[in-house]
Amino acid sequence: MRAAVLEELGTPVPGEFRDPEPASGAALVEVVAAGVNHLDLAKATGRFYTGPPPLPSVVGSDGVGRRTDGRLVYFDTTVGPFGSMAERTLVPEDSLIPAPEDVDPVILAGMGNAGLAAHTALHWRAGLQPGETVVVLGATGVVGRFAVQIARLLGAGRVVAVGRDPEQLAHTAELGADATVQLGAVDDLPGALAGANVIVDLLWGEPAVAALTQAAHGARLIQVGQLAAAETAVAAPLLRSRAIDIRGHAVFHAPQDVRAAAYAQLGEACASGDLHVDVEAVPIGEVQHAWSRQAAGTGGVKLVIVP
Ligand SMILES: NC(=O)c1ccc[n+]([C@@H]2O[C@H](COP(=O)([O-])OP(=O)(O)OC[C@H]3O[C@@H](n4cnc5c(N)ncnc54)[C@H](OP(=O)(O)O)[C@@H]3O)[C@@H](O)[C@H]2O)c1
């Protein structure tokens, strides 16, 4: 079958890979679309904290496809060496999540890892309460755009979008942000981010410290990504003085039922037009180009591989 194959650690290439065979406890899935995620790039380097992938293997962690009985499903794990960026893959039965039929499967795939990262960060990990103020650090990227919109859907009182690119920031206002803060263009960043109850942090580094500096009592910073820095210094008295929680987060920490409920809510919001997702479908033959675009940051457009 046609697949994006990792022959050596680094970047996959388009090629042929053997078809998955039925296995106990796993479902064969005919892939319709597979998300290109930072996670997939990290795994392909062999440096992701879950360990290096087998070689050769098919890349891709999540996607949307049809089971042999025709049901449309979303999945965010596969049985190695079969990844999601192929015509067919193998998925553990207990990892299958029903996908709605009334939304374009390419959008459903683009909504997967990134949408779930934002939803589970806000709802499951932060326990966002209606009326709370949410600050999204890195709001101009794919996860950030989801976080802005999902914070709205979950009843946030105020949503502050923080990023570098002014045009992309302006777009987050169209998506529902009450205020935008351009990094590098404000003199008093802590002041501009004051009062956060929940911080969705895709950046770490200086923006995260600034958001913590005048955060509300009991604020929760959900650490999701490190686009600005891998390490930073946070003053201990700051955390103690306002009972601030810093909580590390990855989608796979959320239990399966939590992910399934979040995915269902995102699907409904897409179908009703309350959630907007910009996706670009890329054929498997262009996977190397997709890899380099994802590495550079795609400016809010989610790349999706279609076999
Ligand atoms: N923990 C999880 O489960 C999970 C799941 C999904 C993603 N993630 C992580 O979340 C992060 C965001 O993912 P994504 O898919 O949204 O990325 P993306 O769509 O590629 O967006 C990248 C954005 O990052 C911004 N950026 C890059 N360097 C920056 C810096 N130094 N300071 C400020 N902004 C910077 C750029 O914004 P500007 O255009 O404004 O410059 C760019 O739009 C990544 O680190 C990813 O690994 C984690």
XYZ file of C-alpha atoms and ligand atoms in Angstrom:
355
model
C 0.000 0.000 0.000
C 0.993 3.645 -0.425
C 2.474 5.097 2.766
C 4.771 7.717 4.286
C 7.638 5.512 5.356
C 10.328 6.255 7.913
C 13.344 4.359 6.617
C 15.824 6.157 8.846
C 15.300 8.590 11.719
C 14.419 12.075 10.458
C 11.996 12.665 7.597
C 9.667 10.046 6.069
C 9.524 9.430 2.335
C 6.589 8.428 0.144
C 6.745 4.745 -0.749
C 5.231 1.296 -0.437
C 4.699 -0.598 2.814
C 3.213 -3.999 3.529
C -0.504 -4.092 4.305
C -1.515 -4.559 7.939
C -3.065 -7.944 8.701
C -5.994 -8.428 11.082
C -4.824 -8.932 14.673
C -6.653 -9.767 17.864
C -7.786 -6.655 19.740
C -7.031 -4.406 16.781
C -9.182 -3.019 13.978
C -8.215 -2.547 10.355
C -8.935 1.023 9.292
C -9.051 2.422 5.755
C -7.474 5.832 6.311
C -9.262 8.895 4.877
C -6.998 11.586 6.343
C -4.168 11.823 8.890
C -3.006 14.899 10.813
C 0.577 16.153 10.548
C 1.497 16.907 14.156
C 4.595 18.224 15.903
C 4.383 14.964 17.821
C 4.951 13.017 14.595
C 8.034 15.075 13.757
C 9.425 14.563 17.255
C 8.763 10.812 17.139
C 10.438 10.512 13.725
C 13.641 12.033 15.096
C 13.782 9.233 17.683
C 14.100 11.795 20.484
C 10.492 11.821 21.713
C 10.129 10.715 25.310
C 8.229 7.546 24.348
C 11.371 6.266 22.593
C 12.418 5.797 18.951
C 10.035 4.189 16.409
C 10.837 0.847 14.738
C 12.539 1.079 11.338
C 11.157 0.920 8.770
C 7.713 2.062 9.903
C 4.780 4.136 8.735
C 4.648 7.576 10.385
C 1.582 9.310 11.800
C -0.193 9.054 15.135
C -3.749 10.074 14.459
C -6.294 10.110 11.712
C -9.809 9.459 10.519
C -10.864 6.416 8.570
C -13.438 3.694 8.028
C -13.595 0.346 9.760
C -14.333 -2.676 7.596
C -18.029 -2.375 8.581
C -18.072 1.188 7.191
C -18.165 3.097 10.472
C -16.179 6.349 10.477
C -13.721 6.576 13.366
C -11.055 8.850 14.767
C -7.982 7.217 16.297
C -4.964 8.686 18.039
C -2.803 5.638 18.347
C -1.897 2.774 16.024
C -0.253 -0.625 16.263
C 3.345 -0.245 15.111
C 4.913 -0.392 12.618
C 1.652 0.812 11.025
C 1.116 4.573 11.422
C -1.756 6.705 10.187
C -0.137 8.116 7.016
C -0.965 5.202 4.752
C -3.896 3.776 2.853
C -4.598 1.385 5.713
C -3.594 1.027 9.343
C -4.179 -1.053 12.451
C -5.724 0.525 15.558
C -6.208 -0.959 19.040
C -9.969 -1.593 19.410
C -10.071 0.307 22.690
C -8.597 3.432 21.050
C -11.321 3.929 18.446
C -13.487 7.025 18.810
C -16.696 7.429 16.762
C -16.460 10.273 14.217
C -19.480 12.240 12.985
C -20.656 11.680 9.399
C -21.821 15.278 8.894
C -18.348 16.881 8.968
C -15.687 16.643 6.224
C -13.278 13.842 7.320
C -10.300 16.039 6.360
C -11.474 18.624 8.900
C -12.148 15.859 11.407
C -8.538 14.707 11.026
C -7.226 18.265 11.365
C -9.266 18.654 14.511
C -7.739 15.560 16.155
C -4.517 15.964 18.097
C -4.541 19.774 18.089
C -8.225 20.148 18.976
C -8.012 17.518 21.676
C -4.850 19.121 23.089
C -6.689 22.416 23.482
C -9.947 20.916 24.758
C -8.417 18.531 27.278
C -6.030 21.260 28.489
C -8.895 23.648 29.199
C -11.607 21.271 30.384
C -9.942 18.189 31.854
C -6.568 19.495 33.008
C -7.439 23.091 33.979
C -11.040 22.511 35.054
C -12.044 25.791 33.395
C -15.047 27.354 35.137
C -17.624 29.543 33.383
C -16.666 33.196 33.514
C -12.944 32.608 34.081
C -10.262 34.503 32.181
C -8.156 32.414 29.794
C -4.801 33.519 28.391
C -3.579 31.559 25.366
C 0.181 31.827 24.843
C 0.979 30.954 21.226
C -2.577 31.644 20.039
C -1.549 32.113 16.404
C -0.693 28.421 15.879
C -3.117 25.570 15.258
C -3.518 24.525 18.912
C -3.721 28.162 19.968
C -6.563 28.888 17.570
C -8.413 25.876 18.890
C -7.796 27.012 22.465
C -9.252 30.473 21.789
C -12.410 29.015 20.271
C -12.833 26.172 22.750
C -12.367 28.514 25.714
C -15.348 30.423 24.303
C -17.356 27.242 23.802
C -16.638 26.166 27.387
C -17.908 29.472 28.787
C -14.760 31.488 29.505
C -15.573 35.050 30.545
C -12.615 36.609 28.763
C -10.091 35.186 26.306
C -6.736 36.851 25.693
C -4.758 35.695 22.636
C -0.982 36.132 22.740
C 1.355 35.686 19.761
C 3.900 37.320 17.505
C 2.360 37.627 14.073
C -0.016 40.644 13.957
C -2.114 39.321 11.053
C -2.598 35.936 12.664
C -3.367 37.647 15.963
C -6.063 39.718 14.292
C -7.561 36.447 13.066
C -7.782 35.132 16.633
C -10.012 38.129 17.432
C -12.313 37.006 14.607
C -12.312 33.557 16.203
C -13.499 34.963 19.532
C -10.559 36.448 21.451
C -11.622 39.494 23.485
C -8.114 40.944 23.452
C -4.880 40.288 21.604
C -1.362 40.897 22.869
C 1.517 41.010 20.415
C 4.752 39.681 21.865
C 7.581 42.160 21.466
C 5.203 45.079 20.932
C 4.088 45.766 24.522
C 6.259 47.400 27.211
C 4.494 45.756 30.157
C 3.771 42.145 29.184
C 2.847 40.985 32.742
C 0.407 43.901 32.987
C -1.136 43.066 29.616
C -1.717 39.466 30.763
C -2.876 40.252 34.308
C -5.760 38.372 35.900
C -5.510 35.010 34.144
C -7.325 32.123 35.819
C -6.204 29.619 33.183
C -3.104 29.917 31.003
C -2.851 27.589 28.006
C 0.875 27.646 27.428
C 2.285 26.580 24.077
C 5.425 28.709 24.503
C 7.050 28.503 27.971
C 10.013 30.893 28.441
C 9.467 34.620 28.978
C 5.783 34.734 27.924
C 4.888 32.024 30.463
C 6.701 33.835 33.271
C 4.977 37.084 32.291
C 1.552 35.417 32.356
C 2.248 33.972 35.819
C 3.522 37.266 37.251
C 0.099 38.901 37.708
C -2.117 35.825 37.350
C -5.230 35.490 39.533
C -5.194 33.642 42.869
C -5.493 29.898 42.174
C -4.462 30.247 38.530
C -3.603 27.107 36.573
C -0.921 27.183 33.875
C -1.337 24.194 31.576
C 2.035 23.478 29.978
C 1.352 22.086 26.485
C 4.241 23.222 24.263
C 7.625 24.918 24.336
C 7.843 26.940 21.145
C 9.662 29.839 22.861
C 11.992 27.952 25.235
C 12.521 24.516 26.779
C 13.686 25.930 30.114
C 12.857 28.993 32.153
C 13.207 30.325 35.696
C 10.072 30.829 37.782
C 10.295 32.488 41.228
C 9.027 30.170 43.977
C 7.406 32.975 46.040
C 5.301 33.911 43.012
C 3.768 30.427 42.875
C 3.195 30.239 46.647
C 1.840 33.733 47.068
C -1.126 33.079 44.754
C -1.493 29.286 45.050
C -0.613 28.877 41.383
C -0.546 25.415 39.783
C 1.728 24.548 36.864
C 0.372 21.366 35.282
C 2.168 19.464 32.523
C -0.176 18.198 29.856
C -0.238 15.894 26.852
C -3.347 14.589 25.124
C -2.566 10.971 25.896
C -2.739 11.635 29.651
C -6.479 12.242 29.322
C -8.444 8.974 29.707
C -10.084 7.506 26.607
C -13.620 8.468 27.700
C -12.505 12.067 28.258
C -10.931 12.224 24.794
C -14.001 10.648 23.190
C -16.350 13.143 24.884
C -14.102 16.042 23.875
C -13.941 14.795 20.277
C -17.740 14.490 20.147
C -18.146 18.059 21.407
C -15.617 19.355 18.864
C -17.415 17.485 16.072
C -20.763 19.021 17.059
C -19.203 22.482 17.180
C -17.695 21.981 13.701
C -21.025 20.795 12.306
C -22.894 23.768 13.783
C -20.290 26.263 12.576
C -19.187 27.211 16.099
C -15.674 25.882 15.548
C -13.609 26.951 12.593
C -10.665 24.801 11.459
C -8.346 25.763 8.586
C -7.003 22.600 6.991
C -4.918 21.912 3.928
C -4.984 18.436 2.425
C -1.592 17.220 1.213
C -1.072 14.002 -0.804
C 1.268 11.365 0.620
C 3.655 12.043 -2.283
C 4.359 15.473 -0.750
C 4.985 14.270 2.787
C 8.567 15.567 2.887
C 7.403 19.074 2.020
C 4.629 18.805 4.617
C 7.260 17.785 7.182
C 9.393 20.860 6.569
C 6.348 23.169 6.587
C 5.188 21.705 9.897
C 8.695 22.121 11.341
C 8.665 25.796 10.350
C 5.185 26.375 11.877
C 2.241 26.526 9.525
C 0.700 29.754 10.820
C -2.541 28.264 12.009
C -3.311 26.079 8.991
C -3.463 22.404 9.887
C -1.789 20.099 7.390
C -3.521 16.789 6.775
C -2.145 13.921 4.712
C -4.597 12.191 2.395
C -3.628 8.791 1.037
N 1.104 18.340 24.760
C 0.360 17.955 23.710
O -0.418 16.999 23.780
C 0.473 18.726 22.440
C -0.410 18.482 21.383
C -0.297 19.269 20.229
C 0.713 20.223 20.134
N 1.571 20.387 21.184
C 2.637 21.401 21.138
O 2.013 22.671 21.125
C 2.840 23.584 20.432
C 2.003 24.309 19.392
O 1.613 23.395 18.392
P 0.853 23.940 17.102
O 0.412 22.739 16.346
O -0.156 24.933 17.488
O 2.020 24.685 16.339
P 1.966 25.454 14.941
O 0.604 25.442 14.386
O 3.094 24.958 14.137
O 2.221 26.943 15.366
C 3.440 27.394 15.641
C 3.248 28.837 16.070
O 4.190 29.049 17.093
C 4.488 30.394 17.148
N 5.845 30.549 17.638
C 6.941 29.878 17.255
N 7.999 30.268 17.959
C 7.550 31.206 18.811
C 8.173 32.009 19.797
N 9.473 31.913 20.034
N 7.416 32.871 20.470
C 6.112 32.973 20.210
N 5.457 32.262 19.291
C 6.181 31.385 18.595
C 4.298 30.920 15.768
O 3.480 31.993 15.979
P 3.673 33.427 15.297
O 3.156 33.218 13.922
O 2.799 34.320 16.104
O 5.094 33.794 15.345
C 3.548 29.826 15.003
O 2.328 30.270 14.462
C 4.006 22.770 19.877
O 5.097 22.909 20.765
C 3.498 21.351 19.911
O 4.543 20.430 20.040
C 1.471 19.664 22.313
